[in-house]
Short mmCIF file of C-alpha atoms and ligand atoms in Angstrom, two decimals:
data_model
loop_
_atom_site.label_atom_id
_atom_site.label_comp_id
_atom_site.label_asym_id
_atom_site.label_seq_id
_atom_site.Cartn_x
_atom_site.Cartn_y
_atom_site.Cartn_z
CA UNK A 923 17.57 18.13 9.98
CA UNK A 924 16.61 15.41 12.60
CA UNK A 925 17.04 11.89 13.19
CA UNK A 926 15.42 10.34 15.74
CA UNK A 927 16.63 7.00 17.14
CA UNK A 928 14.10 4.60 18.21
CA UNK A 929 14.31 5.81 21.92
CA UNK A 930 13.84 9.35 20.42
CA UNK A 931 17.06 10.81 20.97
CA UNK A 932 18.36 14.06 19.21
CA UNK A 933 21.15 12.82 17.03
CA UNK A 934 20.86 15.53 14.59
CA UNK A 935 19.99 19.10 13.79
CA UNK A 936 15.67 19.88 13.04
CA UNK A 937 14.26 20.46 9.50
CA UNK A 938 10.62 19.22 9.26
CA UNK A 939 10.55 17.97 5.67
CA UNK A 940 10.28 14.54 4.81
CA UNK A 941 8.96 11.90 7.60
CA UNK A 942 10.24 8.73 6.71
CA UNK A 943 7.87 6.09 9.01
CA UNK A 944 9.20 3.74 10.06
CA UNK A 945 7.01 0.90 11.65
CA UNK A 946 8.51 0.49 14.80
CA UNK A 947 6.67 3.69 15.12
CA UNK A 948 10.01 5.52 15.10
CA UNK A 949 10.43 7.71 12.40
CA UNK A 950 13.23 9.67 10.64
CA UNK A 951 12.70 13.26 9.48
CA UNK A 952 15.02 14.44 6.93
CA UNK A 953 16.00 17.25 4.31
CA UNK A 954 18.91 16.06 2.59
CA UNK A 955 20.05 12.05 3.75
CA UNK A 956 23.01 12.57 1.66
CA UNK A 957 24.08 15.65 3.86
CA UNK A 958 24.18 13.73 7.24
CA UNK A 959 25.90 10.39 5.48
CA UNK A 960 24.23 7.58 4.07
CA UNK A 961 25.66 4.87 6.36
CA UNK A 962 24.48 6.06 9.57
CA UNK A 963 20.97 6.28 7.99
CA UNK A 964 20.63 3.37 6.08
CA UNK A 965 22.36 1.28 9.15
CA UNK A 966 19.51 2.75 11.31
CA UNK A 967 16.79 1.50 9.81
CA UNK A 968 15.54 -1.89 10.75
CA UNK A 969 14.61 -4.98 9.14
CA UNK A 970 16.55 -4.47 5.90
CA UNK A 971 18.05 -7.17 3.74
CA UNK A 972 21.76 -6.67 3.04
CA UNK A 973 21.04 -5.97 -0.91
CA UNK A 974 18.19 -3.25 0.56
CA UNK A 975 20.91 -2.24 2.52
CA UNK A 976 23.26 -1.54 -0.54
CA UNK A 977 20.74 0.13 -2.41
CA UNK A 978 19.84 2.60 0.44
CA UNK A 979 23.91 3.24 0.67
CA UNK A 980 24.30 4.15 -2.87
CA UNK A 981 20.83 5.82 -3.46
CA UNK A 982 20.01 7.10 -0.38
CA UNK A 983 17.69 9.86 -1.86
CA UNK A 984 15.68 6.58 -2.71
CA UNK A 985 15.06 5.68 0.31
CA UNK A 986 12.97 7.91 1.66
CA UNK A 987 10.66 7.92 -1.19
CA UNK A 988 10.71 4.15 -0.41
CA UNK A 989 9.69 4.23 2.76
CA UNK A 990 7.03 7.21 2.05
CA UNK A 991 5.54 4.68 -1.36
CA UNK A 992 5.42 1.51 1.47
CA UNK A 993 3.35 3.83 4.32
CA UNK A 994 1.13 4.56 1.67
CA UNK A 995 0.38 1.16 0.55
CA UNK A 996 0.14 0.24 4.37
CA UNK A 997 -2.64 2.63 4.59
CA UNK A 998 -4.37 2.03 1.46
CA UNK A 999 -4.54 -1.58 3.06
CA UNK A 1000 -6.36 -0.25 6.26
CA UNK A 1001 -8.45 1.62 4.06
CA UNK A 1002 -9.75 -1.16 1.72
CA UNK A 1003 -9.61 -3.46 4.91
CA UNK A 1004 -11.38 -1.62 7.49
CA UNK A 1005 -14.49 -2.83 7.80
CA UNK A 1006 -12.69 -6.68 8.35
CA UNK A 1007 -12.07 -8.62 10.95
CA UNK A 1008 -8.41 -8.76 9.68
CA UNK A 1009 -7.84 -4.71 9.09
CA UNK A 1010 -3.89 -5.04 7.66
CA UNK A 1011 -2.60 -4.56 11.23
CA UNK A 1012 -0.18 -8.04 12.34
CA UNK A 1013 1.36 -9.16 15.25
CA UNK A 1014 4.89 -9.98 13.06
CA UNK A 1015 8.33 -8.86 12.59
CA UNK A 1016 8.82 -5.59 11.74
CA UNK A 1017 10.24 -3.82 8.70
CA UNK A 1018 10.42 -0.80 6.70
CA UNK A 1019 7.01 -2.35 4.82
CA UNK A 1020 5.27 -3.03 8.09
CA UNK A 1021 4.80 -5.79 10.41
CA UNK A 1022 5.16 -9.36 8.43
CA UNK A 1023 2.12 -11.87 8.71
CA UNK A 1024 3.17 -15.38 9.54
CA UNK A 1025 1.09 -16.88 7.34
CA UNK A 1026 1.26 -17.21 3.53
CA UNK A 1027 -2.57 -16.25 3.75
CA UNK A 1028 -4.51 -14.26 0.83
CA UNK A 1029 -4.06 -11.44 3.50
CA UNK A 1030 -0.29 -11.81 2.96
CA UNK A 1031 -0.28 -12.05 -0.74
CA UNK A 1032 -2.49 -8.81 -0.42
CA UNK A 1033 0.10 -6.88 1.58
CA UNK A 1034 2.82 -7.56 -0.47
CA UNK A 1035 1.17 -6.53 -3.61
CA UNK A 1036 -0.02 -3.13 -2.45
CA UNK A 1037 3.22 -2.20 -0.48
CA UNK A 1038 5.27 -3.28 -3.78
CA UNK A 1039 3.05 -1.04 -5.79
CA UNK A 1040 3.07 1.52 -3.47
CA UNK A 1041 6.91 1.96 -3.91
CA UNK A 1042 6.86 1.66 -7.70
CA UNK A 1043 3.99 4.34 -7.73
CA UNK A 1044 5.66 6.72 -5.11
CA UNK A 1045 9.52 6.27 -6.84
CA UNK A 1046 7.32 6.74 -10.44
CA UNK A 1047 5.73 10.08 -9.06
CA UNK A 1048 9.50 11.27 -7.85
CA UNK A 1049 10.74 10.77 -10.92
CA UNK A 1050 8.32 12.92 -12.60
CA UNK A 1051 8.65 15.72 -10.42
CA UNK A 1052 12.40 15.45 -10.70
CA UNK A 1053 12.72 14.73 -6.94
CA UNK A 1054 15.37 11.79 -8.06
CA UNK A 1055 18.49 11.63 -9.41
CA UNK A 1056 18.87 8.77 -11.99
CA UNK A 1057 15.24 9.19 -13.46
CA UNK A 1058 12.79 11.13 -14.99
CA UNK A 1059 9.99 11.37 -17.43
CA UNK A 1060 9.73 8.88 -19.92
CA UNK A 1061 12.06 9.70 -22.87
CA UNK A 1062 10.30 7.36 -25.13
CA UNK A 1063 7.00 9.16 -24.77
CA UNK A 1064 8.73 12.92 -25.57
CA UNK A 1065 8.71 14.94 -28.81
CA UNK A 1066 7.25 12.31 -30.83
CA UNK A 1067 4.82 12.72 -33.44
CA UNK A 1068 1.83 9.47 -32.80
CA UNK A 1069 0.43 9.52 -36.90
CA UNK A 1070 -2.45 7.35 -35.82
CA UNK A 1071 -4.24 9.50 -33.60
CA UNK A 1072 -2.82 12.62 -34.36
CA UNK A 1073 -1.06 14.51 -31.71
CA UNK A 1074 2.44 14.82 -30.37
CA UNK A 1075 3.83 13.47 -27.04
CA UNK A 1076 4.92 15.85 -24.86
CA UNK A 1077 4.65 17.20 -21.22
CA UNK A 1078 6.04 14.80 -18.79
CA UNK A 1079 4.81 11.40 -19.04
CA UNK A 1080 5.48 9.61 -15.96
CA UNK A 1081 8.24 6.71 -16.54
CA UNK A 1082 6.21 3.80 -14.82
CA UNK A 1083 8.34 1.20 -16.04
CA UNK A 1084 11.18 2.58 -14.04
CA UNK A 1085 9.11 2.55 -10.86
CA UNK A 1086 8.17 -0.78 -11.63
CA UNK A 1087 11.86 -2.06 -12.52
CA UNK A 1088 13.18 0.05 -9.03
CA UNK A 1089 10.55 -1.85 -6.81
CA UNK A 1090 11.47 -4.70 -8.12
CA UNK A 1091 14.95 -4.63 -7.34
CA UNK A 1092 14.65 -2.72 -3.69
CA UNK A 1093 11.09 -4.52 -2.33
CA UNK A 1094 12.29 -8.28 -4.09
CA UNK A 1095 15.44 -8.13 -2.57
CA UNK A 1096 14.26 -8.79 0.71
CA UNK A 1097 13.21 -12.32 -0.52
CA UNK A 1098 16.30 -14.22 0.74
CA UNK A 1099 14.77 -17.58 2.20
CA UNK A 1100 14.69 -20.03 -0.43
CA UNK A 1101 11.41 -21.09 0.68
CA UNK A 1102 7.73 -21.34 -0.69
CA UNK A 1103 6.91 -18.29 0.63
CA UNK A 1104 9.55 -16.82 -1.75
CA UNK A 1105 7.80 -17.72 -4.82
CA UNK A 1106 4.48 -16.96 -3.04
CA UNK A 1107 6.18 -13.17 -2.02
CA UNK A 1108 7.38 -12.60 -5.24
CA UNK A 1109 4.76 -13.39 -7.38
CA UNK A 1110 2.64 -11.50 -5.41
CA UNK A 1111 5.10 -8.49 -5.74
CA UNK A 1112 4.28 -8.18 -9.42
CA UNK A 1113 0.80 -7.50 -9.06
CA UNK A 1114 2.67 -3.78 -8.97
CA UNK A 1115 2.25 -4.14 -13.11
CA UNK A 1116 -1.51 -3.01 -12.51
CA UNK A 1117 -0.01 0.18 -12.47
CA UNK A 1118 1.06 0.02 -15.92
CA UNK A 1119 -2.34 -1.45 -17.28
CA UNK A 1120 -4.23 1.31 -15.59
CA UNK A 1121 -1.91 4.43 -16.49
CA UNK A 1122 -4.26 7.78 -18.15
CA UNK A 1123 -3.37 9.78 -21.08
CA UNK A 1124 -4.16 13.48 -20.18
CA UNK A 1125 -3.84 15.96 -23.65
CA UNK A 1126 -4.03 19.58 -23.87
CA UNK A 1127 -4.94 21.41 -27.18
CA UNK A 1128 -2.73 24.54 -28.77
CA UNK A 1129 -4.30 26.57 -30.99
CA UNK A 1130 -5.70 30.20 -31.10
CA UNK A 1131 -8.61 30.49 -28.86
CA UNK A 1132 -8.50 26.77 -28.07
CA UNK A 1133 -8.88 25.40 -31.69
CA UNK A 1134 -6.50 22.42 -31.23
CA UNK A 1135 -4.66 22.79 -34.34
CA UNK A 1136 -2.30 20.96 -32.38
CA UNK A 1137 -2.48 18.59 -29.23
CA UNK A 1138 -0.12 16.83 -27.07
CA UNK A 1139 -0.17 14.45 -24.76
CA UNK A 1140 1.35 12.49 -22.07
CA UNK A 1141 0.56 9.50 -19.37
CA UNK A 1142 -0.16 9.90 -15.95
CA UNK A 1143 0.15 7.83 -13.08
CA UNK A 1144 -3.42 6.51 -11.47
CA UNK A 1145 -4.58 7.30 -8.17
CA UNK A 1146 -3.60 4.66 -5.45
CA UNK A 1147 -7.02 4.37 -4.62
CA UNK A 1148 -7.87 2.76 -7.55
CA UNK A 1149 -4.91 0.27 -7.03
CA UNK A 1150 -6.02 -0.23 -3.94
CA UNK A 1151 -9.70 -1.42 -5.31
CA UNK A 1152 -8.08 -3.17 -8.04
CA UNK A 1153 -6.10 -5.27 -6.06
CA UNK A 1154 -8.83 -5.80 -3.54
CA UNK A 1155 -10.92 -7.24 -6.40
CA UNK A 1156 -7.37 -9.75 -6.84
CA UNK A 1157 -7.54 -10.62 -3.40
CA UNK A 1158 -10.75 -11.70 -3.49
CA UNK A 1159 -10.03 -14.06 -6.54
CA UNK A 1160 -6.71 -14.58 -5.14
CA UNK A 1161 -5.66 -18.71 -6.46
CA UNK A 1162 -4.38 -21.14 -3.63
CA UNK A 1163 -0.94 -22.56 -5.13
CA UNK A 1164 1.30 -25.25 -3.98
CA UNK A 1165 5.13 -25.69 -4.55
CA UNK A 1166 6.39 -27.66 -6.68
CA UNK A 1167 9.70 -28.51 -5.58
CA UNK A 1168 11.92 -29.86 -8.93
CA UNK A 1169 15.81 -30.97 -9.35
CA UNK A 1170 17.44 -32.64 -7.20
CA UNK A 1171 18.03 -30.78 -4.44
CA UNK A 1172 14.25 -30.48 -4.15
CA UNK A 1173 14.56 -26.62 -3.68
CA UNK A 1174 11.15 -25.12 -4.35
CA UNK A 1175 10.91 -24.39 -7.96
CA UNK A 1176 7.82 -23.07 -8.65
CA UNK A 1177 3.71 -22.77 -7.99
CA UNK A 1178 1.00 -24.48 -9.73
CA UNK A 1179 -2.97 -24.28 -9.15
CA UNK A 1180 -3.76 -26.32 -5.82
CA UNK A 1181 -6.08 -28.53 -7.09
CA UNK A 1182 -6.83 -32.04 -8.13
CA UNK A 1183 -4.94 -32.93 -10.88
CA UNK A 1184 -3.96 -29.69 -12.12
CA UNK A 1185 -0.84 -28.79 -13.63
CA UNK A 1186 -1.50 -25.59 -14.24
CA UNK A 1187 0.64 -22.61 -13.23
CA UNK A 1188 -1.57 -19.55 -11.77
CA UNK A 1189 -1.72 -16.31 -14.07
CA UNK A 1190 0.69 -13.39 -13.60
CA UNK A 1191 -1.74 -11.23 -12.68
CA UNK A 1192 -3.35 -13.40 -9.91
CA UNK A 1193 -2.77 -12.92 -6.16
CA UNK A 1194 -1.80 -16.05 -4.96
CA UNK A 1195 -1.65 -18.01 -1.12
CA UNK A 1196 0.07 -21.19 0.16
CA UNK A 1197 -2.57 -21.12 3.40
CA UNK A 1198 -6.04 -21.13 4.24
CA UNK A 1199 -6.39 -17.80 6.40
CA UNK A 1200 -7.13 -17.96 9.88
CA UNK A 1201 -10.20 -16.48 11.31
CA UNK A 1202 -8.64 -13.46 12.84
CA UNK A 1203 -10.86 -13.88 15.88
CA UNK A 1204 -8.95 -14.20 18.80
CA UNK A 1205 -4.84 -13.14 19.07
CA UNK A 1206 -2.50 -15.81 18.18
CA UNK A 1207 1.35 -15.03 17.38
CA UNK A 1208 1.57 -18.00 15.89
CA UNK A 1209 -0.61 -16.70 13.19
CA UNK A 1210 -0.05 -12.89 13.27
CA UNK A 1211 -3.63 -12.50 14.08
CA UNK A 1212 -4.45 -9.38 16.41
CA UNK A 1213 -8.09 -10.89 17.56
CA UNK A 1214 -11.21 -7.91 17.07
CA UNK A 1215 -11.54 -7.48 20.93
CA UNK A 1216 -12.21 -3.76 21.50
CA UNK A 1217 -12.98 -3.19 17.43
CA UNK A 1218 -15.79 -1.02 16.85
CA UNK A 1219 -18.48 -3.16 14.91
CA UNK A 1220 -22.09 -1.99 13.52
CA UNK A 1221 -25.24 -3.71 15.61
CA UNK A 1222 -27.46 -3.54 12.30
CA UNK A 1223 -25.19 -4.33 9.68
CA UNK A 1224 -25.33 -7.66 7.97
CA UNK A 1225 -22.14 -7.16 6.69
CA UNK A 1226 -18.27 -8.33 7.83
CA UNK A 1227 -18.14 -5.41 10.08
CA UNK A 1228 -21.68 -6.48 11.70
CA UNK A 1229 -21.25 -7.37 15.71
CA UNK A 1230 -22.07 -10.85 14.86
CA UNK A 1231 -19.57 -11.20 12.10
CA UNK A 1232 -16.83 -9.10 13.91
CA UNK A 1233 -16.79 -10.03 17.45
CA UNK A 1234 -17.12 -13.93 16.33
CA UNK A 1235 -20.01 -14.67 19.07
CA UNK A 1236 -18.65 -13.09 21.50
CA UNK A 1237 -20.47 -10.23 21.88
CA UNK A 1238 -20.47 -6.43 22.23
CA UNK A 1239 -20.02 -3.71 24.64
CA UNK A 1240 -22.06 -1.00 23.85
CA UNK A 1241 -21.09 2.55 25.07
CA UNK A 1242 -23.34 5.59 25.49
CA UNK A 1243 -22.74 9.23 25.01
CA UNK A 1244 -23.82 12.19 24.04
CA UNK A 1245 -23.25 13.87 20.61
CA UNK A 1246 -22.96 17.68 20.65
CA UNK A 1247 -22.61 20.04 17.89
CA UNK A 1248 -23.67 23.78 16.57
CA UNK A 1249 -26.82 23.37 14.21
CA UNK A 1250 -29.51 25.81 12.48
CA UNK A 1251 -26.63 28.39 11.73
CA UNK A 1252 -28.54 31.71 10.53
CA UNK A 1253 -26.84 34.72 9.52
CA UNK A 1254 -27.64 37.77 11.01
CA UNK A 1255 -27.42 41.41 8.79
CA UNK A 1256 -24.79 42.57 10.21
CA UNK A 1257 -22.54 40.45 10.46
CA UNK A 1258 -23.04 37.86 13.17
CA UNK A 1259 -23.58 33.61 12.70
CA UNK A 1260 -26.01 32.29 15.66
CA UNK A 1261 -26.35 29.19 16.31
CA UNK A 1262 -28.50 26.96 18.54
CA UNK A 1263 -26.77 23.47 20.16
CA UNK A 1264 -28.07 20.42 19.00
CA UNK A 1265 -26.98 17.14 20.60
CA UNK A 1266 -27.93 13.86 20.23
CA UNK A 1267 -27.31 10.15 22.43
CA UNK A 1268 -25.47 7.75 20.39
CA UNK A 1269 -24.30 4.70 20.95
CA UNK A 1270 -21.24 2.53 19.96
CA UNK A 1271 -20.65 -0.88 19.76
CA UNK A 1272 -17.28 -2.62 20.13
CA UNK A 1273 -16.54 -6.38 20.37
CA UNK A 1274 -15.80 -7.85 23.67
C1 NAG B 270 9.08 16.22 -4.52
O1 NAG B 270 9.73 17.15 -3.69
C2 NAG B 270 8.91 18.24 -3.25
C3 NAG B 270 9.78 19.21 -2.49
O2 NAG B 270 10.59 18.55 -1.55
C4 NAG B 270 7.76 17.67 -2.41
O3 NAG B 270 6.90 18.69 -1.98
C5 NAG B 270 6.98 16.66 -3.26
O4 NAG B 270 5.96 16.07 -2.48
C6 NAG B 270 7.91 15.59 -3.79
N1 NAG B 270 7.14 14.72 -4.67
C7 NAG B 270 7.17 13.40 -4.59
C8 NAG B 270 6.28 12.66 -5.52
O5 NAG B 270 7.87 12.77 -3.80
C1 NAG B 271 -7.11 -2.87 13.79
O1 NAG B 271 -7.57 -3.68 14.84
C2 NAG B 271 -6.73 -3.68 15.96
C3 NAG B 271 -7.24 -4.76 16.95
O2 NAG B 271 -8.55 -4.53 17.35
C4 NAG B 271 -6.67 -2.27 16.55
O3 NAG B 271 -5.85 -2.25 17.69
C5 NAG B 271 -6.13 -1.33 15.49
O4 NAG B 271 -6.15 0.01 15.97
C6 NAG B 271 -6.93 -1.42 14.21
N1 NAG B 271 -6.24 -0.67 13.16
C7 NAG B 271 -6.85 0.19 12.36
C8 NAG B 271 -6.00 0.87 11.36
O5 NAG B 271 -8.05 0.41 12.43
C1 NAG B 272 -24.63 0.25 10.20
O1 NAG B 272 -25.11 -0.55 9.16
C2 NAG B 272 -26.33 -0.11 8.59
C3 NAG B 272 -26.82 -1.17 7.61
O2 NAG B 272 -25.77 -1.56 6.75
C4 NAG B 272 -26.11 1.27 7.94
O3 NAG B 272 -27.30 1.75 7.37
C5 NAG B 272 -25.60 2.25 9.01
O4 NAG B 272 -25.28 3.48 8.42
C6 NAG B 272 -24.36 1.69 9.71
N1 NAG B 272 -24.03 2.53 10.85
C7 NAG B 272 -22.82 3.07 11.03
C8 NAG B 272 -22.63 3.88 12.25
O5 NAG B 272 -21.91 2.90 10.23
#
């Protein structure tokens, strides 16, 4: 078993399993957290709220399944973000879900929903696989007999409502500031319920020679990749909100449609923002915005990842070099592969 400390220093003894990433860039690897103590870990890791910090001290086999379900949503961001001038990377505080942006943009709302999904999806696909104590496969969906359609639950049907219920109380507990970004944050956190809506029954027939006299079934998780599209398709609807602030200590009570004269509160499913996004052009702490200097961008594409779009007017470097690779393989009887070299100048483009 290792731990690594920020500065990289051997604190413990080496077991490859589990990499727990941590987005300082550190990272813990573990086999068993409970074996080296639960305090020293959970202490360790930065940028947890003091409930996070009680959950990862009396669940500490949780945690890394935490932090493995956030680094997944992180990169499902970059994924569905790549080709933007904003590509889910922040200049921000740091914490286990990544670095915070500054701004209660609809890039923010979008960060929060994916990494709270990620963690209910990655603590939904533990349970299944019996990697957690505490949890399981849904027991409502076992042994049952479903007289509408015919076939019997059974298998392992992945308990999503307990991912959803365990994100909720680890990823929502780091909402402490009694601010609008609070609401904003936490109703952005439930857009982890797409899981739910988008969960797959997978059956498999008994019978002799495949005659399904008798079939059961059981529900799957869905592939992050199609939360990650869903919720792209949220972002781009994603509703501007304001806080209303009621009672009279005019704490901020809740968000209704930012509009004029509209009372209306936004839908549960809906991403929401409190800010107009900046550009992402240029760096700016203040904002969390990294700038596109030295991002690759496309010369012919009329899309967001075009040079014009991506490097904001400001131009392009373009860089030369030469591709080279094996081509026109043919096997020779026997038994030798020739090949001739093929290479090719290419060019890249990145903004200046
Ligand atoms: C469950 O644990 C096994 C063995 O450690 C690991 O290979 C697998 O990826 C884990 N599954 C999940 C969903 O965490
Ligand atoms: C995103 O853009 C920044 C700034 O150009 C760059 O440093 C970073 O490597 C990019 N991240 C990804 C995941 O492409
Ligand atoms: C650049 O964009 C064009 C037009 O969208 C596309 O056909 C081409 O494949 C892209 N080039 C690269 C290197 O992605």
């Amino acid at each position: 078993m290792l731990l690594l400390s920020p500065r990289g220093a051997l604190l413990s003894v080496y077991c490859p399993q589990i990499f727990l990433i941590l987005s300082s860039g550190s990272y813990l690897a573990l086999s068993s957290v409970v074996a080296l103590g639960a305090n020293i870990i959970c202490n360790k890791i930065p940028g947890l709220a003091p409930r996070q910090r009680a959950i990862c001290q009396s669940r500490p086999d949780a945690i890394i399944v935490i932090g493995e379900g956030a680094q997944m949503g992180i990169n499902e961001c970059q994924y569905q973000f790549r080709f933007g001038r904003w590509n889910c990377s922040a200049l921000g505080e740091k914490t286990v879900f990544g670095q915070e942006l500054r701004v209660g943009s609809r890039e923010a709302a979008f960060t929060y929903a994916i990494t709270a999904a990620g963690v209910a999806h990655a603590v939904t696909a533990a349970c299944s696989q019996g990697n957690l104590s505490n949890c399981g496969c849904d027991r409502e969906k076992q042994g049952y007999y479903n007289q509408a359609e015919g076939w019997k639950w059974g298998g392992c049907s992945a308990d999503v409502r307990y991912g959803i219920d365990f994100s909720r109380r680890f990823v929502d507990a780091r909402e402490i500031k009694k601010n609008a970004r609070r609401l904003m944050n936490l109703h952005n956190n439930e857009a982890r319920k797409v899981l739910e809506e988008r969960m797959k029954l997978e059956c498999k027939c008994h019978g002799v020679s495949g005659s399904c006299t008798t079939k059961t079934c059981w529900t799957t998780l869905p592939k992050f990749r199609e939360v990650g599209h869903m919720l792209k398709e949220k972002y781009n609807a994603a509703v501007q909100v304001e806080v209303v602030r009621a009672s009279r200590l005019r704490q901020p009570t809740f968000l209704r449609i930012k509009q004029l004269r509209s009372y209306q509160k936004p839908m549960e499913t809906d991403l929401v923002y409190i800010e107009k996004s900046p550009n992402y052009c240029e760096e700016d702490a203040a904002t969390g915005s990294v700038g596109t200097q030295g991002r690759l961008c496309n010369r012919t594409s009329p899309g967001a990842d075009g040079c014009d779009t991506m490097c904001c007017g400001r131009g392009y470097n373009t860089h030369q070099y030469t591709k080279v690779w094996q081509c026109n393989c043919k096997f020779h009887w026997c038994c030798f592969v020739k090949c001739n070299t093929c290479s090719e100048r290419t060019e890249v483009f990145t903004c200046k």
